[in-house]
Tab-separated table of C-alpha atoms and ligand atoms in Angstrom:
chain	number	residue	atom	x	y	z
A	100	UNK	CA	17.503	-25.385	8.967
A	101	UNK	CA	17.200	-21.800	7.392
A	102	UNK	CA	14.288	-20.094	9.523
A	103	UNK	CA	12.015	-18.837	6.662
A	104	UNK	CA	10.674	-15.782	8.755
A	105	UNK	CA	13.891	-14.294	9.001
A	106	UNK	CA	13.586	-12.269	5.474
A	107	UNK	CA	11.187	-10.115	7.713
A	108	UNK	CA	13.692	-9.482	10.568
A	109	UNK	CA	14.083	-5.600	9.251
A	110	UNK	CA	10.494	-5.282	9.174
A	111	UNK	CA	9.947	-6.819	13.038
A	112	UNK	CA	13.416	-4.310	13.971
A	113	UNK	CA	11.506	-1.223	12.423
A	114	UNK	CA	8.143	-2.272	14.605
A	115	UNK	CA	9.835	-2.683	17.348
A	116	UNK	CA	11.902	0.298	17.019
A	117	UNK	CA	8.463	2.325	16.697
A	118	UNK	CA	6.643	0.984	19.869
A	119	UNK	CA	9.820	0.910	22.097
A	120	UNK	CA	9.196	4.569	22.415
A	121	UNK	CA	5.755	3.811	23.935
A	122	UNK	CA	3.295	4.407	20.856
A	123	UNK	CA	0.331	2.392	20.471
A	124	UNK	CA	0.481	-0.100	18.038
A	125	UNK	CA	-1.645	1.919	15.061
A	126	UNK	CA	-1.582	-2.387	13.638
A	127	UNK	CA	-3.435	-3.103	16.431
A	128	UNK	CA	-6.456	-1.453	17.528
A	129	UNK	CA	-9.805	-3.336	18.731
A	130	UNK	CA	-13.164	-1.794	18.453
A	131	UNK	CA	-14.855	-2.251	21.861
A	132	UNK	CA	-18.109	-1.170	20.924
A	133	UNK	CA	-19.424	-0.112	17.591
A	134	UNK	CA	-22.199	2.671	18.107
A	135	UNK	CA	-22.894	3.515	14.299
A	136	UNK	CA	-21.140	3.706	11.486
A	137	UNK	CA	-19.221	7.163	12.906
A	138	UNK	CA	-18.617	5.937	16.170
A	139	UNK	CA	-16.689	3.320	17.992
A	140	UNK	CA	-15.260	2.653	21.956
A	141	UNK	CA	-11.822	2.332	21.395
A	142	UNK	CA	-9.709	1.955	24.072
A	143	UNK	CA	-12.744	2.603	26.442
A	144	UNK	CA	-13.137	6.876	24.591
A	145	UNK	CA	-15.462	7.426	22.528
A	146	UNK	CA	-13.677	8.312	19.152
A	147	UNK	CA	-15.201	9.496	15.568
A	148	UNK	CA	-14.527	6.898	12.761
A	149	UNK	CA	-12.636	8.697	9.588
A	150	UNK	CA	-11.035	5.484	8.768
A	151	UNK	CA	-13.649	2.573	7.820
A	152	UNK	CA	-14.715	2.272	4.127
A	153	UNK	CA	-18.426	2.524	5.496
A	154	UNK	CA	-19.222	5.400	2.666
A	155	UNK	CA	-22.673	5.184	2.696
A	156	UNK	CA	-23.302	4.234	6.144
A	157	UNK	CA	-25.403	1.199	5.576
A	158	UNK	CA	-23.937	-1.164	8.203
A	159	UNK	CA	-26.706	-0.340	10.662
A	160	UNK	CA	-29.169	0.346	8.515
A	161	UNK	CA	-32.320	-1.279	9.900
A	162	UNK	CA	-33.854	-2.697	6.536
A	163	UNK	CA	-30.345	-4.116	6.151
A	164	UNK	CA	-29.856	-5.569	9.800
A	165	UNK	CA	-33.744	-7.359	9.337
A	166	UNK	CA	-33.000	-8.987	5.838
A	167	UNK	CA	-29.211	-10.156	7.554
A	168	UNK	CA	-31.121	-11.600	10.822
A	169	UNK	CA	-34.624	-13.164	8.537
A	170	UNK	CA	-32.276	-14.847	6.257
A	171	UNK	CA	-30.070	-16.315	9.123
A	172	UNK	CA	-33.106	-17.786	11.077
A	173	UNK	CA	-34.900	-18.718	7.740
A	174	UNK	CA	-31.340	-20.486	5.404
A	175	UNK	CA	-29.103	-20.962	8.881
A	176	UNK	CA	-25.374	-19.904	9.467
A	177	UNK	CA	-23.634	-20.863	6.441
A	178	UNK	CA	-23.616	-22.982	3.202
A	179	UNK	CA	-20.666	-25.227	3.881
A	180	UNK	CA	-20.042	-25.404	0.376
A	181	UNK	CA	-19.159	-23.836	-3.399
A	182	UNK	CA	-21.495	-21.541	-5.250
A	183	UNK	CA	-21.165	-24.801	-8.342
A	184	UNK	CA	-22.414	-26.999	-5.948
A	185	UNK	CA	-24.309	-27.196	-2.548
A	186	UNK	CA	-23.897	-23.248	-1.663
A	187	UNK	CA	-25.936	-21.180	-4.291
A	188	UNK	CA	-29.017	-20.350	-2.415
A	189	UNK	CA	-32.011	-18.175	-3.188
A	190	UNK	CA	-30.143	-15.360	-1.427
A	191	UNK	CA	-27.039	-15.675	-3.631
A	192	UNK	CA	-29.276	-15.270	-6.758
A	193	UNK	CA	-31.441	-12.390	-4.938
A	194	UNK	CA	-28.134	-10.830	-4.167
A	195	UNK	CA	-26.865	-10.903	-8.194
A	196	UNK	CA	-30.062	-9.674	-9.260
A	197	UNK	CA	-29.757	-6.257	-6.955
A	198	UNK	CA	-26.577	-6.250	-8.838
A	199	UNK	CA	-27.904	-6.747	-12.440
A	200	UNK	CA	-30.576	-3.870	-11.513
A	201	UNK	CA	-28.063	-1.529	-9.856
A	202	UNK	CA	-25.761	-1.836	-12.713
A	203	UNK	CA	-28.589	-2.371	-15.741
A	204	UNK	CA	-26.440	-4.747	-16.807
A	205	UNK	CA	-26.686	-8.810	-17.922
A	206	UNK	CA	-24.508	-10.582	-15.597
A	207	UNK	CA	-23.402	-10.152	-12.191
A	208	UNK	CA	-21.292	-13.192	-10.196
A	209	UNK	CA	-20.857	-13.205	-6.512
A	210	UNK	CA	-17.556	-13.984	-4.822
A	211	UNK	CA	-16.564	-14.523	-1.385
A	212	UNK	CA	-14.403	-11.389	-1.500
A	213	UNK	CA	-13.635	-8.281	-3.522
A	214	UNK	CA	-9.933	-10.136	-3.499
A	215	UNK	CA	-11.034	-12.989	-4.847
A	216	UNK	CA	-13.351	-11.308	-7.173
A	217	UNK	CA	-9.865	-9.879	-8.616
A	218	UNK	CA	-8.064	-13.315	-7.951
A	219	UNK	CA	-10.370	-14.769	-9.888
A	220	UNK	CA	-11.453	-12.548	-12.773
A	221	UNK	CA	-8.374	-11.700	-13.371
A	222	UNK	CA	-6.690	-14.843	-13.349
A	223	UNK	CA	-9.088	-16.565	-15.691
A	224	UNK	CA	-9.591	-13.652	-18.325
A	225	UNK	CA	-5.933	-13.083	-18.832
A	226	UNK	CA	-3.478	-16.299	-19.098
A	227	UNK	CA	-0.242	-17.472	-20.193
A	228	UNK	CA	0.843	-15.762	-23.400
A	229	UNK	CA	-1.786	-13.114	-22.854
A	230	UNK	CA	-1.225	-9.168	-22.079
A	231	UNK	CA	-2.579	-7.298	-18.580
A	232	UNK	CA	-1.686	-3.514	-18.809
A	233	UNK	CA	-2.374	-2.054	-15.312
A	234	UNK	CA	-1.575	1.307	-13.264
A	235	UNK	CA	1.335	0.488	-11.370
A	236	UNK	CA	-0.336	1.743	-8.363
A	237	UNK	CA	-3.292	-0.831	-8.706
A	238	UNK	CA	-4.379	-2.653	-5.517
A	239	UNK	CA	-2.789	-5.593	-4.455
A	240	UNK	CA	-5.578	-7.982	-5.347
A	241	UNK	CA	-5.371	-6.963	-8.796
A	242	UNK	CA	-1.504	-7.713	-8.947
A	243	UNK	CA	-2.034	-11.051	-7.278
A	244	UNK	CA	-4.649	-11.840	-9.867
A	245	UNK	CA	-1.966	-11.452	-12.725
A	246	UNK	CA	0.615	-13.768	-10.774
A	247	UNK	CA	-2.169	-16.345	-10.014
A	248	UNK	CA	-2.891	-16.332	-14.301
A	249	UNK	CA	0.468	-16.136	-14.867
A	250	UNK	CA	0.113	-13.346	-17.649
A	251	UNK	CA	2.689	-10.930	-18.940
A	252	UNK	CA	1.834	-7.773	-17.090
A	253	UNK	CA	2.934	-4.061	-18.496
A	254	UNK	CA	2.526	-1.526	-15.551
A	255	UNK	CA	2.278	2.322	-16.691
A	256	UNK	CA	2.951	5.071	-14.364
A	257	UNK	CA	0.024	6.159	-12.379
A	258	UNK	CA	-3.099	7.878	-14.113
A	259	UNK	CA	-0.751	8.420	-17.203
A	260	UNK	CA	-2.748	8.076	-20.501
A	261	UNK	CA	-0.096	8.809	-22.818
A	262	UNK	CA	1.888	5.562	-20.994
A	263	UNK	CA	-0.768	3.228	-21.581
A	264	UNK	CA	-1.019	3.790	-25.040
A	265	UNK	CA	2.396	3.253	-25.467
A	266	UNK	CA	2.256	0.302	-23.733
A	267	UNK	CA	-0.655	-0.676	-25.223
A	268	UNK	CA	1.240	0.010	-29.209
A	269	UNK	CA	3.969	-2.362	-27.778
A	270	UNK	CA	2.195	-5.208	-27.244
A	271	UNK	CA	2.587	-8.147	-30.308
A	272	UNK	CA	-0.322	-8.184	-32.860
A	273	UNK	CA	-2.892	-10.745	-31.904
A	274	UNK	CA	-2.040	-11.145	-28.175
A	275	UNK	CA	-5.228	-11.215	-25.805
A	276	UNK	CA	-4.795	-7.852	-23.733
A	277	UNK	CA	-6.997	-6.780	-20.538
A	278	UNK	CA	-6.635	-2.927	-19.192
A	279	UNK	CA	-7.098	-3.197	-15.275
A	280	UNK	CA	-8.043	0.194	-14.190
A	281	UNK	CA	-9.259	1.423	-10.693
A	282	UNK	CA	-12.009	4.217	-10.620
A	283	UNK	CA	-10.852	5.967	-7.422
A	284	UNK	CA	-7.170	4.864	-6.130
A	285	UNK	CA	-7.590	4.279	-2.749
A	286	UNK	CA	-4.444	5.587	-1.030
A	287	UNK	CA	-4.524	8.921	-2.464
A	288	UNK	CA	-8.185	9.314	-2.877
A	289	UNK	CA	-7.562	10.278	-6.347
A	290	UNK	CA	-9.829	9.298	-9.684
A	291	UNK	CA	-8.923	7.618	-13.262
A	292	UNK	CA	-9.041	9.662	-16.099
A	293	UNK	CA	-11.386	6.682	-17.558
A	294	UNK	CA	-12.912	8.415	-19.842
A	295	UNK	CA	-9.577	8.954	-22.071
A	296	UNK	CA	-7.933	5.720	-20.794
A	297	UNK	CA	-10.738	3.659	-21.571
A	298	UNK	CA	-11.216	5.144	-25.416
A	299	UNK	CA	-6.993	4.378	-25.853
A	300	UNK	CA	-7.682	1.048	-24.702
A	301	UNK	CA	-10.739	0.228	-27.309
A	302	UNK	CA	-8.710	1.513	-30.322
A	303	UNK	CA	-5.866	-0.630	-29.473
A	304	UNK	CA	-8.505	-3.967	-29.592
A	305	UNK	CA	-7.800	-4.214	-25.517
A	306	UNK	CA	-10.909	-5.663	-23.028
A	307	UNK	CA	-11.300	-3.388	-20.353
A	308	UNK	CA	-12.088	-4.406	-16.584
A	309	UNK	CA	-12.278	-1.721	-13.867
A	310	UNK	CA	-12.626	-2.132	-9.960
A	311	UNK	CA	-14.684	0.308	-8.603
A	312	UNK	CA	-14.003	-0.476	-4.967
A	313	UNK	CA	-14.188	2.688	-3.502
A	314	UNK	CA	-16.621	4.251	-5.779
A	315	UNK	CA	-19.555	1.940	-5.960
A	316	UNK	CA	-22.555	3.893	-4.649
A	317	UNK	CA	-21.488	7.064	-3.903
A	318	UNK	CA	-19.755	8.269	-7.368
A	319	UNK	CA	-22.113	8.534	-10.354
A	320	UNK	CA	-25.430	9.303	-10.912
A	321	UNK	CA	-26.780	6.140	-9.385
A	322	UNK	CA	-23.699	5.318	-7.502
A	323	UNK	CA	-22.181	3.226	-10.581
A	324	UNK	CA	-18.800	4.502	-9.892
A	325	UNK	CA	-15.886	6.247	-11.967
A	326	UNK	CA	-16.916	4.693	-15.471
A	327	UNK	CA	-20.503	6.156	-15.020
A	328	UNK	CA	-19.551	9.883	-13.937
A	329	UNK	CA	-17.610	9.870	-16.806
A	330	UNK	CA	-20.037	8.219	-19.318
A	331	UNK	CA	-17.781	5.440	-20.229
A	332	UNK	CA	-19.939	2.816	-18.635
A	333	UNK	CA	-20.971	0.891	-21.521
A	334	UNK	CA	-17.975	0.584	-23.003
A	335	UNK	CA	-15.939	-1.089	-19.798
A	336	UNK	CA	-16.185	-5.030	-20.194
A	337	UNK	CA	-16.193	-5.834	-16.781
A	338	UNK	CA	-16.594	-4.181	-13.165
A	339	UNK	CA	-15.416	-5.362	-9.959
A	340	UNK	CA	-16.431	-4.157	-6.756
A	341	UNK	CA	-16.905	-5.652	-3.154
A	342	UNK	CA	-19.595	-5.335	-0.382
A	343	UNK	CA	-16.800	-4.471	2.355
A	344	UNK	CA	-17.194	-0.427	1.472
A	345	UNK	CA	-20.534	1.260	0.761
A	346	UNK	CA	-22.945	-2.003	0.881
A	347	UNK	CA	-21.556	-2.539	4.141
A	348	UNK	CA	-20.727	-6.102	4.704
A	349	UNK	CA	-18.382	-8.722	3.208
A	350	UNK	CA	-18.257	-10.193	-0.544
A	351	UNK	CA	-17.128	-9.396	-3.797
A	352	UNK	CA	-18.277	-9.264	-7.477
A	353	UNK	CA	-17.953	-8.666	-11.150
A	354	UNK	CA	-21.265	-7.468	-13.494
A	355	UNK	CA	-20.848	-7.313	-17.114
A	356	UNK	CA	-22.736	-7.694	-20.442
A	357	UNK	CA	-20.485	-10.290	-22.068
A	358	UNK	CA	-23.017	-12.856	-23.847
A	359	UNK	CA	-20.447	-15.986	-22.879
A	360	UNK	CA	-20.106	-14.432	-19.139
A	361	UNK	CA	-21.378	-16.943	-17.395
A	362	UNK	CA	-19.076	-19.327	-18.160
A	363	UNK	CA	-16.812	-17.986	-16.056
A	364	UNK	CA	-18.952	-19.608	-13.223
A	365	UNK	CA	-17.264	-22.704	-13.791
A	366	UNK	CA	-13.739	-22.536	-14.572
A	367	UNK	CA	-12.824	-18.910	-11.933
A	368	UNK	CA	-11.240	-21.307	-9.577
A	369	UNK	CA	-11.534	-18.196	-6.781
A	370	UNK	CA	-14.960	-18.717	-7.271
A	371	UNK	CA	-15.071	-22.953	-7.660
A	372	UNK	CA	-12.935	-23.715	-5.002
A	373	UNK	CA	-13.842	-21.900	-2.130
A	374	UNK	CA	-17.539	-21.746	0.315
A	375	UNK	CA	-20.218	-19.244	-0.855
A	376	UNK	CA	-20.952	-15.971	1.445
A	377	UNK	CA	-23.649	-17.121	4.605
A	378	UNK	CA	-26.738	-16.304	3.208
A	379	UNK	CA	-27.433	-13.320	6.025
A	380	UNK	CA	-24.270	-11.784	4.178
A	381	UNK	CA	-25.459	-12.191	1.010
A	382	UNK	CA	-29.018	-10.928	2.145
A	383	UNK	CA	-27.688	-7.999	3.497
A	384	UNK	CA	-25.716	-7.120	0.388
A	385	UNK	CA	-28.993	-7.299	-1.691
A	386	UNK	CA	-30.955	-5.114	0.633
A	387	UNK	CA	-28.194	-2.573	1.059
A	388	UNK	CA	-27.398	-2.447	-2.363
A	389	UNK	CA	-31.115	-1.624	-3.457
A	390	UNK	CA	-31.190	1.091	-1.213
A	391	UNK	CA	-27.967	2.637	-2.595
A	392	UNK	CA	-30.045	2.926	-5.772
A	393	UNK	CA	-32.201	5.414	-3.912
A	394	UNK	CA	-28.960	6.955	-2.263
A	395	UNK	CA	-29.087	10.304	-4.146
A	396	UNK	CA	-29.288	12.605	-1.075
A	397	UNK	CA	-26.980	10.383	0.958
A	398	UNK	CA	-24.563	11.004	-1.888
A	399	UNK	CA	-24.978	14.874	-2.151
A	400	UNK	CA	-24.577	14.788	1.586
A	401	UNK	CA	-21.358	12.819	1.691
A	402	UNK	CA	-20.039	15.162	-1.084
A	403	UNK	CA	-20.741	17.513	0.837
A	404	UNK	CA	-18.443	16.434	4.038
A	405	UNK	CA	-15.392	15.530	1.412
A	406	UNK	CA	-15.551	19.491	-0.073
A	407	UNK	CA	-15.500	20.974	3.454
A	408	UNK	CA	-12.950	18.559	5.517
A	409	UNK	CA	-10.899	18.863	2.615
A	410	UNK	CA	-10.929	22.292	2.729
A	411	UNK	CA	-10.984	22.504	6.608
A	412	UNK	CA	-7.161	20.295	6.439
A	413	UNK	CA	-5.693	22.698	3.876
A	414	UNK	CA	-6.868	25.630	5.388
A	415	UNK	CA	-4.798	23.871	8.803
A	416	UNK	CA	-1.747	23.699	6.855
A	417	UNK	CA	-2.039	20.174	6.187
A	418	UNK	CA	-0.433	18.555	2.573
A	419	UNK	CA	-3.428	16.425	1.093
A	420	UNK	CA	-2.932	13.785	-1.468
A	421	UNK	CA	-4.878	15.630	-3.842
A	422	UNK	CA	-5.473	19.168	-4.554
A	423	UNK	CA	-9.221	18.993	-5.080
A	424	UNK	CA	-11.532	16.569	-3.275
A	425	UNK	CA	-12.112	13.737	-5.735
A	426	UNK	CA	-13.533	10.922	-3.894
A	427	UNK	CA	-14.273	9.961	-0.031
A	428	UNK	CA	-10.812	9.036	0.720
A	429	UNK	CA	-8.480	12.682	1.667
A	430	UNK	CA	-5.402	11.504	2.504
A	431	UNK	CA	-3.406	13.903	4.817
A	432	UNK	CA	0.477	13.427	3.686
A	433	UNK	CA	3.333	12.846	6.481
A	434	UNK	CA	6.535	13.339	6.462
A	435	UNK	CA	7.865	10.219	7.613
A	436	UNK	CA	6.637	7.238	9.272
A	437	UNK	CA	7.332	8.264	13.170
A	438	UNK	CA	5.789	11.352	12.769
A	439	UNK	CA	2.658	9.716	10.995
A	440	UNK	CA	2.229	7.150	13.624
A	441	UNK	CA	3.081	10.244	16.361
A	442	UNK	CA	-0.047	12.072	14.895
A	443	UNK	CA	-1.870	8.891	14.641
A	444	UNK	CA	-1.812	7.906	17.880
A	445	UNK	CA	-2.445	12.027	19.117
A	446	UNK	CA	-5.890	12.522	16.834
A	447	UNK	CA	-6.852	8.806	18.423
A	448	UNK	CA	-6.093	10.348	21.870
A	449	UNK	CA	-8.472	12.802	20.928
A	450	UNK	CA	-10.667	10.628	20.036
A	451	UNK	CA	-10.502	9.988	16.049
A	452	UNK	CA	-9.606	7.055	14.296
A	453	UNK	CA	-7.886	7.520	11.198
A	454	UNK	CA	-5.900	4.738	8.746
A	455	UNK	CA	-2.481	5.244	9.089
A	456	UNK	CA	-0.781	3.651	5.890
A	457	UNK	CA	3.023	3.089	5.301
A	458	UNK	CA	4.858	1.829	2.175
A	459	UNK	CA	4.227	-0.627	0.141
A	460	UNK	CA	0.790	-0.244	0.570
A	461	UNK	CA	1.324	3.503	-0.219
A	462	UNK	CA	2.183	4.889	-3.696
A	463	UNK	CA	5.803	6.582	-4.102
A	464	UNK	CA	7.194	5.317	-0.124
A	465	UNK	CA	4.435	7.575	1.157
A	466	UNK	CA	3.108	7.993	4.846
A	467	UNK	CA	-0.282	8.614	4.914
A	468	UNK	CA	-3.015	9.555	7.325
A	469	UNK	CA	-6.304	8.416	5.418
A	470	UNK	CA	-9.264	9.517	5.747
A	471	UNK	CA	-12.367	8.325	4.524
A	472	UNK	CA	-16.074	9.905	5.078
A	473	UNK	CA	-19.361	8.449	5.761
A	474	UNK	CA	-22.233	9.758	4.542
A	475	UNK	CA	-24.033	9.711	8.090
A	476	UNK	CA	-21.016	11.807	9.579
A	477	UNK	CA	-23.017	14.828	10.638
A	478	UNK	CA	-21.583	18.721	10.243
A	479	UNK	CA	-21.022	18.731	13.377
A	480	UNK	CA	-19.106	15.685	13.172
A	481	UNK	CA	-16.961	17.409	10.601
A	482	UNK	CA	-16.355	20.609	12.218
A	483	UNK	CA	-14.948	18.017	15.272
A	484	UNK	CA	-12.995	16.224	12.971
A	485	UNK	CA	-11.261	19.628	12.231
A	486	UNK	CA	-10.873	20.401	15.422
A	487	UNK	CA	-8.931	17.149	16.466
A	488	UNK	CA	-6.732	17.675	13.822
A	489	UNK	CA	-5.536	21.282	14.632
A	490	UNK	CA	-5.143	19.894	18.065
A	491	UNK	CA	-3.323	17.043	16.912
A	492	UNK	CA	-1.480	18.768	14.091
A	493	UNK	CA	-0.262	21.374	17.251
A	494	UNK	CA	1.051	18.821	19.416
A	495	UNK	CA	2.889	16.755	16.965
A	496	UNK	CA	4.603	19.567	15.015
A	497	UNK	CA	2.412	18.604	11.583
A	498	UNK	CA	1.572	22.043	11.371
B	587	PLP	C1	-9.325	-1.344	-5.114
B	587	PLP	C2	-9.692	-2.514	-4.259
B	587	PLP	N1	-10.063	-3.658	-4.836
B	587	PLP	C3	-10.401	-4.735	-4.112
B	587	PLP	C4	-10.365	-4.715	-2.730
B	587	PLP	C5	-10.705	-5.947	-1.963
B	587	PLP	O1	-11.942	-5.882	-1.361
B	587	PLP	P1	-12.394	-6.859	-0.216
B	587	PLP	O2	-12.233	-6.159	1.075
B	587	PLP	O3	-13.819	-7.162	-0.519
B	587	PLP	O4	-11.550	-8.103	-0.296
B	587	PLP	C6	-9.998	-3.546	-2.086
B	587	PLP	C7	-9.988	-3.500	-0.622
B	587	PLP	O5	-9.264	-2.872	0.040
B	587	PLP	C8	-9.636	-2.415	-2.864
B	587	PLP	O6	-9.247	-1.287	-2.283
C-alpha cells in the first residue's frame, strides 16, 4: 500500500525542524478568553490582537450580539438544510436585503462561506470552454473556483494592467471570459489598480467579478470596497465578499445587478448542496452590516491607525510590504521563515498576536508578519503595538 500522506513528509520534516528548537507552534495558538475585538488571553497574558480580520470591530458590538441571541431563541440553532429548500428563513432574506441596501444594488445571494461564495460563483459563471483571467496572486478560493468549473484560466502577473490586456487580446473571439480581481490583496495589504484594469477588461467584451474581502466596509465612501474608491462600481458585474472580516461573523456573498442573477440560486451547487448559515449568524450579519453603513468615523479612525503604525514600523527599520499604507493589512517582511516565526513568537511574548504567513500562502516565497488593524484599537493601543515591536525587533535581530 503506498501511504498517501507521505507527499507531505518534507513539509512535517520542516515543522518539526522549527519546533525542535523549542518555538511555539505559531499553527497553533488557542484564544483563552476573548475580551474585545483588540484583546485576547493567550497563553494565560493578556496580548493585543494585530492579526484577526475584525476591521471594523463589530464582533462585540451590542446591537449585533442582541439580533445574534433574539434570532437564536426566536428561529433555534440551525436550519438543517439548503437555502433551495427547508433553510431560507426570514433572517436569510433580512440578511440579503442589508446587502442590496449597503451595495444599492439588485441582487445579493448568501453563502455559507466567502469560499464557497468563490467556489460557487466562480464555478458556475465560467465553464468548460470558457476564459477566467485572474492575478496570479488571487486567493485560494478563487483558484479553487476555476478548478471546480473546470475553465481555462490565464493568470497575469500581480497588479499588472498591461498583462491583462494582453492576456485578455489572446483569448479566441467569442469565448465567454470572466476577470477575477481582488480589491485589496491580502498578504501584502496592497490595492488593485481597478479602475484601469476594470476599463481593459470592458473593451475586450470580458464580465468582471471582484472579491472585496478585505475591503468591504472600511474602503470607500460607504465601505463598498476597492471598486467604489475608485468609481468603478457600476461597471464590476459581480462582488464577492464574506462576513468573516468587517461584519464580524461567518458567511459569504455575491451582490450584483445582472437582470438573470437569480438564477444562479439554483444551479451554484456551493450554494444547492450545502446547509444555510444558523439564522443568529445570518442575523448578526444583517445588523452588523447596517451599521457599517453608518461606519464613516469608524473608518476615518481606522485610517487613521494604518497611516501611523505604518509609519511607526518604517521609522523602526522594519521592510513593509508596501511603501504607503493602502489598506488595513501592513505586512512587516522577514527574511526567512526561522527568523519570522523567532519574531513571532518574541512580539507574542510581549504580548501581541500577529499572523505569521509562509509560502504558498505568501506571494513571491515570502515570510510575512501580518498585521491587520481594528478600528476600535485605541492610540494608545498603537503606540504599544510600536513598542512591542522595537522590543521584539531588538531581541530577534529584525532590526
Ligand atoms: C480574498 C479572500 N476571498 C475569500 C476569502 C474567504 O472568506 P471566508 O473566510 O468567508 O471563507 C478570504 C479569506 O481569507 C479572502 O482573503
Amino acid at each position: 500500500m503506498s501511504d498517501l500522506l507521505s507527499k507531505f513528509d518534507p513539509l512535517i520534516a520542516q515543522r518539526e525542524a522549527l519546533l525542535s528548537t523549542g518555538l511555539t507552534d505559531p499553527f497553533n495558538l488557542v484564544m483563552e478568553k476573548v475580551e474585545s475585538p483588540t484583546v485576547a488571553i493567550c497563553n494565560g497574558k493578556r496580548t493585543i490582537l494585530l492579526g484577526t480580520y475584525n476591521y471594523m470591530g463589530m464582533t462585540f458590538d451590542p446591537d449585533v450580539i442582541a439580533a445574534g441571541k433574539k434570532a437564536l431563541d426566536e428561529f433555534g440553532s440551525g436550519t438543517t438544510g439548503s437555502r433551495v429548500l427547508n433553510g431560507t428563513y426570514a433572517t436569510h432574506k433580512a440578511c440579503e436585503d442589508a446587502l442590496k441596501d449597503f451595495y444599492a444594488m439588485d441582487h445579493a445571494m448568501v453563502f455559507s462561506t466567502g469560499y464557497q461564495a468563490n467556489l460557487g460563483i466562480i464555478s458556475t459563471l465560467a465553464g468548460k470552454d470558457d476564459y477566467i483571467v485572474l492575478d496570479i496572486d488571487s486567493h485560494a478560493s478563487i483558484y479553487d473556483g476555476c478548478a471546480l468549473g473546470n475553465a481555462e484560466v490565464v493568470p497575469f502577473r500581480h497588479n499588472d494592467i498591461e498583462a491583462l490586456e494582453k492576456r485578455l487580446k489572446r483569448i479566441p473571439e467569442g469565448a465567454g471570459k470572466l476577470v477575477v480581481l481582488e480589491g485589496v490583496y491580502s498578504m501584502l495589504g496592497d490595492v488593485a489598480p481597478l479602475k484601469e484594469m476594470v476599463a481593459v477588461s470592458k473593451a475586450n467584451g470580458a464580465m468582471v467579478l471582484v472579491d472585496e474581502a478585505h475591503s468591504m466596509g472600511f474602503i470607500g465612501e460607504h465601505g463598498r470596497g476597492v471598486a467604489e474608491a475608485q468609481g468603478v462600481i457600476d461597471d464590476v458585474d459581480f462582488i464577492i465578499g464574506t462576513f468573516s472580516k468587517s461584519v464580524g461573523t461567518v458567511g459569504g456573498f455575491c451582490v450584483s445587478n445582472h437582470p438573470k442573477f437569480e438564477i444562479l440560486r439554483l444551479v451554484c451547487r456551493p450554494y444547492v448542496f450545502t446547509a444555510s448559515l444558523p439564522p443568529s449568524v445570518v442575523a448578526t450579519a444583517a445588523t452588523s452590516i447596517r451599521k457599517l453603513m453608518h461606519g464613516a468615523d469608524k473608518r476615518a479612525h481606522l485610517w487613521e491607525n494604518s497611516r501611523r503604525l505604518h509609519a511607526g514600523l518604517k521609522q523602526l527599520g522594519f521592510t513593509l510590504g508596501t511603501e504607503e499604507p493602502q489598506s488595513a493589512i501592513i505586512a512587516v517582511i522577514m527574511p526567512d521563515l526561522e527568523t519570522g516565526a523567532a519574531m513571532w513568537e518574541a512580539l507574542l511574548n510581549e504580548g501581541l498576536y500577529v499572523n505569521l504567513a509562509r509560502p504558498p500562502a505568501t506571494p513571491a516565497g515570502k515570510t510575512l508578519l501580518r498585521c491587520s488593524l481594528c478600528a476600535e484599537h485605541s492610540a494608545e493601543q498603537v503606540g504599544e503595538i510600536l513598542a512591542m515591536f522595537g522590543a521584539a525587533g531588538r531581541a530577534t535581530g529584525c532590526i
